[in-house]
PDB file of C-alpha atoms in Angstrom:
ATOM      1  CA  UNK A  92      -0.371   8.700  20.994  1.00  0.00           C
ATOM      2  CA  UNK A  93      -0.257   8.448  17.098  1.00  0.00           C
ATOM      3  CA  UNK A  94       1.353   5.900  15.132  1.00  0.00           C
ATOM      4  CA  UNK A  95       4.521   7.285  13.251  1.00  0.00           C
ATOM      5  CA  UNK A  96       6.113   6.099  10.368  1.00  0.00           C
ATOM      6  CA  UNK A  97       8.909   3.636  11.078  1.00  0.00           C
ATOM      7  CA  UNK A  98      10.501   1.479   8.492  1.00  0.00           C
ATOM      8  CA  UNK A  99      12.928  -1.812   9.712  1.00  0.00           C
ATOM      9  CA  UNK A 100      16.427  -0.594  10.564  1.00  0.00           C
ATOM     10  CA  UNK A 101      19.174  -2.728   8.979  1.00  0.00           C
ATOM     11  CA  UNK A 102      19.186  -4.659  12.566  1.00  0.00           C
ATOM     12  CA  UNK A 103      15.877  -6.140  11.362  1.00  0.00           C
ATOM     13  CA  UNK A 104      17.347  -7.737   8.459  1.00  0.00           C
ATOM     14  CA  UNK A 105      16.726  -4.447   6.078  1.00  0.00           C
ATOM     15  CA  UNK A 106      19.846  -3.804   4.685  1.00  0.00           C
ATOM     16  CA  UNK A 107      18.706  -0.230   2.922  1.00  0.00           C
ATOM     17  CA  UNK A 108      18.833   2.487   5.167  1.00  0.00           C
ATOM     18  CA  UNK A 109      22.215   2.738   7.524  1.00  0.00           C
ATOM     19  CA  UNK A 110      21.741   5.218  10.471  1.00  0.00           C
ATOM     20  CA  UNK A 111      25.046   6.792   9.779  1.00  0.00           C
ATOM     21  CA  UNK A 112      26.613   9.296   7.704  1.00  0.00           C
ATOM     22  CA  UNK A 113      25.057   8.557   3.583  1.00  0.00           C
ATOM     23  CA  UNK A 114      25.359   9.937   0.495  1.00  0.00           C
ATOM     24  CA  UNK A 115      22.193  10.622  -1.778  1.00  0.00           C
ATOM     25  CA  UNK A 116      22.390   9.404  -4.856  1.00  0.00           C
ATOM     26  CA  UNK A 117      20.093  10.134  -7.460  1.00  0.00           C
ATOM     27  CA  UNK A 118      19.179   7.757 -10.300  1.00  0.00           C
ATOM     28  CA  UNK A 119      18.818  10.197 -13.496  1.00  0.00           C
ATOM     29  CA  UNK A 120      17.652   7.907 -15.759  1.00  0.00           C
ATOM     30  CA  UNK A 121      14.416   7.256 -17.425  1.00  0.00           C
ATOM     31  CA  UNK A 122      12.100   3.540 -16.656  1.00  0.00           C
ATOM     32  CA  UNK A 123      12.523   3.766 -12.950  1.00  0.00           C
ATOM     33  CA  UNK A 124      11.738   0.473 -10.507  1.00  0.00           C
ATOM     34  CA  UNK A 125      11.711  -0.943  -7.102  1.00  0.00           C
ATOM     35  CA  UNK A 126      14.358  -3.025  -8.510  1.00  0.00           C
ATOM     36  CA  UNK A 127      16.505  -0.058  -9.691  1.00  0.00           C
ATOM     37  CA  UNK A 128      16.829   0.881  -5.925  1.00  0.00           C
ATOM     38  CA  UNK A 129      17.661  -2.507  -4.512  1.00  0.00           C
ATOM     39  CA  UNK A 130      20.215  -2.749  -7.330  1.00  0.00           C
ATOM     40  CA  UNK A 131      21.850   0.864  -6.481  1.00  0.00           C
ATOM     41  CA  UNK A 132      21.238   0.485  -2.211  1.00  0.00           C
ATOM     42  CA  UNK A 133      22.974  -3.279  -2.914  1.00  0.00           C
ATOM     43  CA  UNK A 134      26.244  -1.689  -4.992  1.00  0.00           C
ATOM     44  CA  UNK A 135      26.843   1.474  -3.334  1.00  0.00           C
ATOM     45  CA  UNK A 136      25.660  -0.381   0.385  1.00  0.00           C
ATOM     46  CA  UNK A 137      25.838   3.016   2.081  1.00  0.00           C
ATOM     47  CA  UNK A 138      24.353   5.093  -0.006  1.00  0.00           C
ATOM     48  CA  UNK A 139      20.465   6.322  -0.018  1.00  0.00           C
ATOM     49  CA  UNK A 140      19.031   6.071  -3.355  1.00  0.00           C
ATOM     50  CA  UNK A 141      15.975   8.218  -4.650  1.00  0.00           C
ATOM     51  CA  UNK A 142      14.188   7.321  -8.069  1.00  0.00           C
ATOM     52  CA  UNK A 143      13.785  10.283 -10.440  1.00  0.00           C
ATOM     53  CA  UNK A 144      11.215  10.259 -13.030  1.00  0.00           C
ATOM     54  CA  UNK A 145       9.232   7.624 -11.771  1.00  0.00           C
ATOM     55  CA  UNK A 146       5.979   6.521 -13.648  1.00  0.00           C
ATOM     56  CA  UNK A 147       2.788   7.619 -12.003  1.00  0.00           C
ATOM     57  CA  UNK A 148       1.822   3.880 -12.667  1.00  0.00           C
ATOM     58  CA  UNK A 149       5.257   2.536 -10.540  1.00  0.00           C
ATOM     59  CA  UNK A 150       4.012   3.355  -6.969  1.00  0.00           C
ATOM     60  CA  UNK A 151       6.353   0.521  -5.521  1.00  0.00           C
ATOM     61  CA  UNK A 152       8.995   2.398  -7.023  1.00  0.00           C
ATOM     62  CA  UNK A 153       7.888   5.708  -5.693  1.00  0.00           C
ATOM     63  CA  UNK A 154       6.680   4.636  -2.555  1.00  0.00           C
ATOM     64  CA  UNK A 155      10.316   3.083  -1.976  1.00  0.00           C
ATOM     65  CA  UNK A 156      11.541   6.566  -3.157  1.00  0.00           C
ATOM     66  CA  UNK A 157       9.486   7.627  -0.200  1.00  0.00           C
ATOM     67  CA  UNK A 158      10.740   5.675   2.143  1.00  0.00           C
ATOM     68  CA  UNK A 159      14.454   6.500   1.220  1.00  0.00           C
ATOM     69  CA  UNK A 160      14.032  10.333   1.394  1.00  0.00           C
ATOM     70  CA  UNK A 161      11.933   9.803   4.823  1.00  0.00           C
ATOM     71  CA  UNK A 162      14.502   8.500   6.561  1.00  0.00           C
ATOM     72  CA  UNK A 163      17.252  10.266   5.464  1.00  0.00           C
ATOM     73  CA  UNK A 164      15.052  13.005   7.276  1.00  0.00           C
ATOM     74  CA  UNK A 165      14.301  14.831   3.374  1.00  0.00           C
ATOM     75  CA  UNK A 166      10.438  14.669   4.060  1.00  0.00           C
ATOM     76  CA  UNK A 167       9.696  17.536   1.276  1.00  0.00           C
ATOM     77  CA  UNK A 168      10.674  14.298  -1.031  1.00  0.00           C
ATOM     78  CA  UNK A 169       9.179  11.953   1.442  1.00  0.00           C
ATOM     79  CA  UNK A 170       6.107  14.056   0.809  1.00  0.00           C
ATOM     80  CA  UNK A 171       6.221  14.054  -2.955  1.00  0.00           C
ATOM     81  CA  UNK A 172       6.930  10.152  -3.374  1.00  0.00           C
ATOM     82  CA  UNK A 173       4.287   9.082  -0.909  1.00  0.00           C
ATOM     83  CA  UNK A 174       1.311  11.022  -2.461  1.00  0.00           C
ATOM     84  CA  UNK A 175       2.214   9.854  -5.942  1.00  0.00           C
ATOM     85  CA  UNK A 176       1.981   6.150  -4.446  1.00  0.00           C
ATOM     86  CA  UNK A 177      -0.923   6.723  -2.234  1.00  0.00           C
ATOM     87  CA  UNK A 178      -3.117   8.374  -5.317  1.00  0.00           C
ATOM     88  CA  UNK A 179      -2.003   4.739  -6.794  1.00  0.00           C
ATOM     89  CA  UNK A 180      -3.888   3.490  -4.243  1.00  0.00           C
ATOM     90  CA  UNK A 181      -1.177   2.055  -2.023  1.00  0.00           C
ATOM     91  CA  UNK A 182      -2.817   1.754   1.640  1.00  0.00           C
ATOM     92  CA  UNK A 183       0.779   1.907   3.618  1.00  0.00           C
ATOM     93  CA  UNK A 184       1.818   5.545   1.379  1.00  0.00           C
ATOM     94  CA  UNK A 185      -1.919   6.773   2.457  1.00  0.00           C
ATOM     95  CA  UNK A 186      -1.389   6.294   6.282  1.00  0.00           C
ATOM     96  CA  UNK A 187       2.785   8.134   5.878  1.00  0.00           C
ATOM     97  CA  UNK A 188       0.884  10.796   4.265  1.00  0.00           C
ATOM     98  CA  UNK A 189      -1.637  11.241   6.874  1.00  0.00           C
ATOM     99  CA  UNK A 190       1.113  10.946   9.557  1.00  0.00           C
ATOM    100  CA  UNK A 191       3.451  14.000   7.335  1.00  0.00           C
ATOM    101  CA  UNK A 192       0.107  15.961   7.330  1.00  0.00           C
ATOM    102  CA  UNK A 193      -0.623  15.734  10.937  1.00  0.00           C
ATOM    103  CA  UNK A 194       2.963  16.303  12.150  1.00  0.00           C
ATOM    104  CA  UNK A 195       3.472  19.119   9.333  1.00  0.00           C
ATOM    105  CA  UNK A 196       6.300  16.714   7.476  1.00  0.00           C
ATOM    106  CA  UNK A 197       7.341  17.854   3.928  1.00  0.00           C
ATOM    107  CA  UNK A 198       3.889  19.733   3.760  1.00  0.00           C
ATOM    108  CA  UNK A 199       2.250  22.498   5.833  1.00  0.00           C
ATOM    109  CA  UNK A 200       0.491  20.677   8.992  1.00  0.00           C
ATOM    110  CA  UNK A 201      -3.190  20.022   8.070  1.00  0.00           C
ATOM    111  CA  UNK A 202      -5.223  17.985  10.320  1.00  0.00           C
ATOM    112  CA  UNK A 203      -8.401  17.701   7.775  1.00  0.00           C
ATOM    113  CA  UNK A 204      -5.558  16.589   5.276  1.00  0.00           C
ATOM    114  CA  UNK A 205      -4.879  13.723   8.057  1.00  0.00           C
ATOM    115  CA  UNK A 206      -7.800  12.994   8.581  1.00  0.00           C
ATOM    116  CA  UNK A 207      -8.414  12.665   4.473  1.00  0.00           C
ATOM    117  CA  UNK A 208      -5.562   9.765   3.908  1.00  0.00           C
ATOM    118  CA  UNK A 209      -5.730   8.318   7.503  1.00  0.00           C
ATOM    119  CA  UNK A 210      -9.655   7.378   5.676  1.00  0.00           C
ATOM    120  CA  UNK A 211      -8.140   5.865   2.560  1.00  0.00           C
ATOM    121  CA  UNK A 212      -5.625   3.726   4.470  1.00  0.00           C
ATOM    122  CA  UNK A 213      -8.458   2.801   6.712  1.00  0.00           C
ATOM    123  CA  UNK A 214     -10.884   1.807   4.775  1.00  0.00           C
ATOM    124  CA  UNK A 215      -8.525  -0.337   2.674  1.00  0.00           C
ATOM    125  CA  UNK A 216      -8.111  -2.237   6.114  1.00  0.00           C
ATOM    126  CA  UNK A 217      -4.622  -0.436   7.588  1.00  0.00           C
ATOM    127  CA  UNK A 218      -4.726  -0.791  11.442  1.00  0.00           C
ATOM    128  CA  UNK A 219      -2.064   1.969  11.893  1.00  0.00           C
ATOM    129  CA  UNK A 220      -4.790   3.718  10.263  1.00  0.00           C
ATOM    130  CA  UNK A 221      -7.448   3.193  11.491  1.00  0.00           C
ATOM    131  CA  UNK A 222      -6.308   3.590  14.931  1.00  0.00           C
ATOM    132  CA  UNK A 223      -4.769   7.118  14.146  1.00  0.00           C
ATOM    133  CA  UNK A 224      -7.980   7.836  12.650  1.00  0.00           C
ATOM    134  CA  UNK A 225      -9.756   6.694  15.918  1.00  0.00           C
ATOM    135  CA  UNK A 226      -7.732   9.096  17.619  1.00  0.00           C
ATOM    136  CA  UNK A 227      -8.684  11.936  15.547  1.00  0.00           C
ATOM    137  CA  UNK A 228     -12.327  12.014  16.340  1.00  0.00           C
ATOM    138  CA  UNK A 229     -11.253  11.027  19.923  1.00  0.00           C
ATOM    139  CA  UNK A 230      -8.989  14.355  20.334  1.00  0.00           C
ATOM    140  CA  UNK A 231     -11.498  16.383  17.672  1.00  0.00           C
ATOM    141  CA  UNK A 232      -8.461  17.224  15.367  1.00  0.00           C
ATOM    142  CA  UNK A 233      -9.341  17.583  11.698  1.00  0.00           C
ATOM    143  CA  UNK A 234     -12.791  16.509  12.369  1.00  0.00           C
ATOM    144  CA  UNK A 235     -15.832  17.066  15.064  1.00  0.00           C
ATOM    145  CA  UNK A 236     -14.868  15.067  18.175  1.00  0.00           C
ATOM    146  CA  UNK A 237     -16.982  11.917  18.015  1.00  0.00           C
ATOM    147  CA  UNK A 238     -16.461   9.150  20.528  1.00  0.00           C
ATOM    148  CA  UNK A 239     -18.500   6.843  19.052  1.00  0.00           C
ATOM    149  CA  UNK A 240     -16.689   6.804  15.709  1.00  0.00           C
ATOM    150  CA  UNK A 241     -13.426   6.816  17.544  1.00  0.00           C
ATOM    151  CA  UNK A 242     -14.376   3.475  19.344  1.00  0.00           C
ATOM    152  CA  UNK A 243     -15.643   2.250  15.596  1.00  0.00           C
ATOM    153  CA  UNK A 244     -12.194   2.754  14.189  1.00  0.00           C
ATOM    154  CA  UNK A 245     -10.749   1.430  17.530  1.00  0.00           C
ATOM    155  CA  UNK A 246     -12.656  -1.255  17.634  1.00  0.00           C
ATOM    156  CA  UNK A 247     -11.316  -2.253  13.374  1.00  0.00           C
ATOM    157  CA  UNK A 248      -8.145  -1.963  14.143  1.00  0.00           C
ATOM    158  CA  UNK A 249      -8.064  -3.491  18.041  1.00  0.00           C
ATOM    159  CA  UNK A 250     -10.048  -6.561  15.967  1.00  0.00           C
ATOM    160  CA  UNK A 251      -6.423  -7.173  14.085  1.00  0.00           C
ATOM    161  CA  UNK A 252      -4.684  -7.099  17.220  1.00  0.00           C
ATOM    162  CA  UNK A 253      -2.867  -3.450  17.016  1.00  0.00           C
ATOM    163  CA  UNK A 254      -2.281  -3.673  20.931  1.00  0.00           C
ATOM    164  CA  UNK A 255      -2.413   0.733  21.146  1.00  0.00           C
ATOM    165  CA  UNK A 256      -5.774   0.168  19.565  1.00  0.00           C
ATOM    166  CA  UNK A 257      -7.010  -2.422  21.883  1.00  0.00           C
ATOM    167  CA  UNK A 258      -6.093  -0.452  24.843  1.00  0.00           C
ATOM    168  CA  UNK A 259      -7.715   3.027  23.799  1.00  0.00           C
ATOM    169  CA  UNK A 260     -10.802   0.605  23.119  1.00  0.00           C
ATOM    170  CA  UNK A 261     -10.305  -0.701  27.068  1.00  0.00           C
ATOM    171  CA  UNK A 262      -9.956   3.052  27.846  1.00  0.00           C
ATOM    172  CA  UNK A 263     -13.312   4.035  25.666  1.00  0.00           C
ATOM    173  CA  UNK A 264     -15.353   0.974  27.873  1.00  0.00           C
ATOM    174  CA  UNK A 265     -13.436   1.856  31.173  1.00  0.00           C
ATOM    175  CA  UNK A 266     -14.640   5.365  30.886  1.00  0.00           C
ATOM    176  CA  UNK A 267     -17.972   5.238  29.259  1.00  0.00           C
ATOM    177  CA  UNK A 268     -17.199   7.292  26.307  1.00  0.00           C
ATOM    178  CA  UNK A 269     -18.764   6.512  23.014  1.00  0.00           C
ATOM    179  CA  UNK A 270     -20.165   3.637  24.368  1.00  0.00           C
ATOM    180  CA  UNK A 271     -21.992   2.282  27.995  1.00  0.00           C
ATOM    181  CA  UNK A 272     -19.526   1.849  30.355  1.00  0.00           C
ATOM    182  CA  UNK A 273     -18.383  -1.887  30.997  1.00  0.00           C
ATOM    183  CA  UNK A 274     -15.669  -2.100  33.534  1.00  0.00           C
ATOM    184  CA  UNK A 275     -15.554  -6.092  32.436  1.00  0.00           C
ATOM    185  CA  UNK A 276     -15.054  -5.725  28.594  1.00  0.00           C
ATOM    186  CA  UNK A 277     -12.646  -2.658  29.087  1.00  0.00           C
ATOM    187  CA  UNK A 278     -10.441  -5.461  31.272  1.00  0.00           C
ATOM    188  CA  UNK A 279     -11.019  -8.032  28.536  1.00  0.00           C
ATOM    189  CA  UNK A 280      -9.521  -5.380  26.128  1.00  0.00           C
ATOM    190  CA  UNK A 281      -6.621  -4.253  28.060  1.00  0.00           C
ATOM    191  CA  UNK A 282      -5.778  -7.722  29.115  1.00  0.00           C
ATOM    192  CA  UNK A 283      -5.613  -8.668  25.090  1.00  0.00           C
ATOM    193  CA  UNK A 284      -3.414  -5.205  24.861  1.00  0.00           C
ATOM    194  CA  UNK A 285      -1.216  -6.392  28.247  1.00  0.00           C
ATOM    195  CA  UNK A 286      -0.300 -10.137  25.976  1.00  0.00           C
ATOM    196  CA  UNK A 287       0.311  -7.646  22.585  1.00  0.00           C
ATOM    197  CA  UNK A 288       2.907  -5.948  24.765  1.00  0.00           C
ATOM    198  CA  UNK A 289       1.369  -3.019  25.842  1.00  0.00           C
ATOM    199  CA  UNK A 290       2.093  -2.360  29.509  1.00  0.00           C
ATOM    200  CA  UNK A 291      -0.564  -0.172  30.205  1.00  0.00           C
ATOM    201  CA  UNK A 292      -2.855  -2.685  29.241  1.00  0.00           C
ATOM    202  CA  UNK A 293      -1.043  -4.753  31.946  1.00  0.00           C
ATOM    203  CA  UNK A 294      -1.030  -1.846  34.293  1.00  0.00           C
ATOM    204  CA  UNK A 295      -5.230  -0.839  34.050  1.00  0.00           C
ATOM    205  CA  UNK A 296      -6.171  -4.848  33.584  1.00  0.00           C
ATOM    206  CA  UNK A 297      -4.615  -5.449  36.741  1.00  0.00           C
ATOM    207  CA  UNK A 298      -6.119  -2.256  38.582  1.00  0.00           C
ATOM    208  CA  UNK A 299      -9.909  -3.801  37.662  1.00  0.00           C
ATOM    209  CA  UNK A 300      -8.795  -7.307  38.438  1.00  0.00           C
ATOM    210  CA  UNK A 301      -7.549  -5.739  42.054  1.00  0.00           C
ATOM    211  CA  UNK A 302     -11.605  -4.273  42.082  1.00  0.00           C
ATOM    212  CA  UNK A 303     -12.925  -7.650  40.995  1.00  0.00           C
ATOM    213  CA  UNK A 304     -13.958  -6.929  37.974  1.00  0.00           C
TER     214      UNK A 304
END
């Protein structure tokens, strides 16, 4: 499975986006900010605000435009917002764009195009990324299948403790694919996914434990 885009609901302390019914508001005036959007999402409360006009150079204003439009479900805007940020070089924008690409969000589905910003994120250290990258040369999509460079980009992001990457890494070990199989380091991996909350980490650490391993 892929990592999607999910940004903190207000239950998590993020007061911007309610789940119910909002009106979109659009700021129509020139010298857009981050700021300009807290100050609008903190008068109007529920009310999604999107920046217009924002300077290429503002990509915490855009990519917050982004994250508006995204989850009030416009991704054509989502689209826009997060490739102006991620051309700014903003790792987070780079792996939304490569999840809108993949799942054919705002912009016609393009694997390659995935593959492209899932890179960018990656290589800028982004574990979401990397791991969605991972699973790109795992299931051949947008590029050759290659299991060895899916375990590499498992392996980066499993190393920060992203508990979906540790387990595919188990998985990669447990099955011999891109790498020698070693029934002992694919437990050690899904037992570190198992204590990062991913239960079948618990569920395949505790099948090889049953074996001895």
């Amino acid at each position: 499975a892929y990592y999607r885009i999910r940004y903190p609901s207000p239950a998590q302390g993020d007061a911007y986006f309610p789940s119910q019914m909002v009106f979109l508001v659009l700021l129509a005036f020139r010298g857009k900010t981050a700021m300009n959007l807290k100050l609008c999402l903190a008068s109007i409360g529920t009310a999604f605000c999107l920046l217009a006009g924002t300077p290429s150079s503002d990509w915490a204003g855009a990519f917050e435009s982004a994250r508006a439009a995204y989850d009030a479900k416009n991704y054509y805007e989502a689209a826009k917002w997060s490739k102006i940020a991620a051309e700014q070089g903003n790792a987070v924008a780079q792996f939304d764009l490569g999840v809108m690409y993949g799942k054919g969000q705002g912009v016609r589905q393009d694997y390659r195009e995935a593959v492209n910003w899932y890179r960018k994120a990656a290589q800028q250290g982004n574990a979401k990324a990397q791991y969605n990258l991972g699973v790109m040369y795992e299931q051949g999509q947008g590029v050759r299948q290659n299991y060895r460079e899916a375990v590499n980009w498992f392996r980066r992001a499993a190393e920060q403790g992203l508990a979906p990457a540790q387990f595919s890494l188990g998985v990669m070990y447990d099955q011999g694919r891109g790498v020698r199989k070693n029934k002992a380091v694919a437990k050690e991996w899904f037992g570190k996914a198992c204590d990062n909350g991913e239960q079948k980490g618990c569920d395949q650490y505790r099948r090889l434990n049953e074996k001895g391993f």
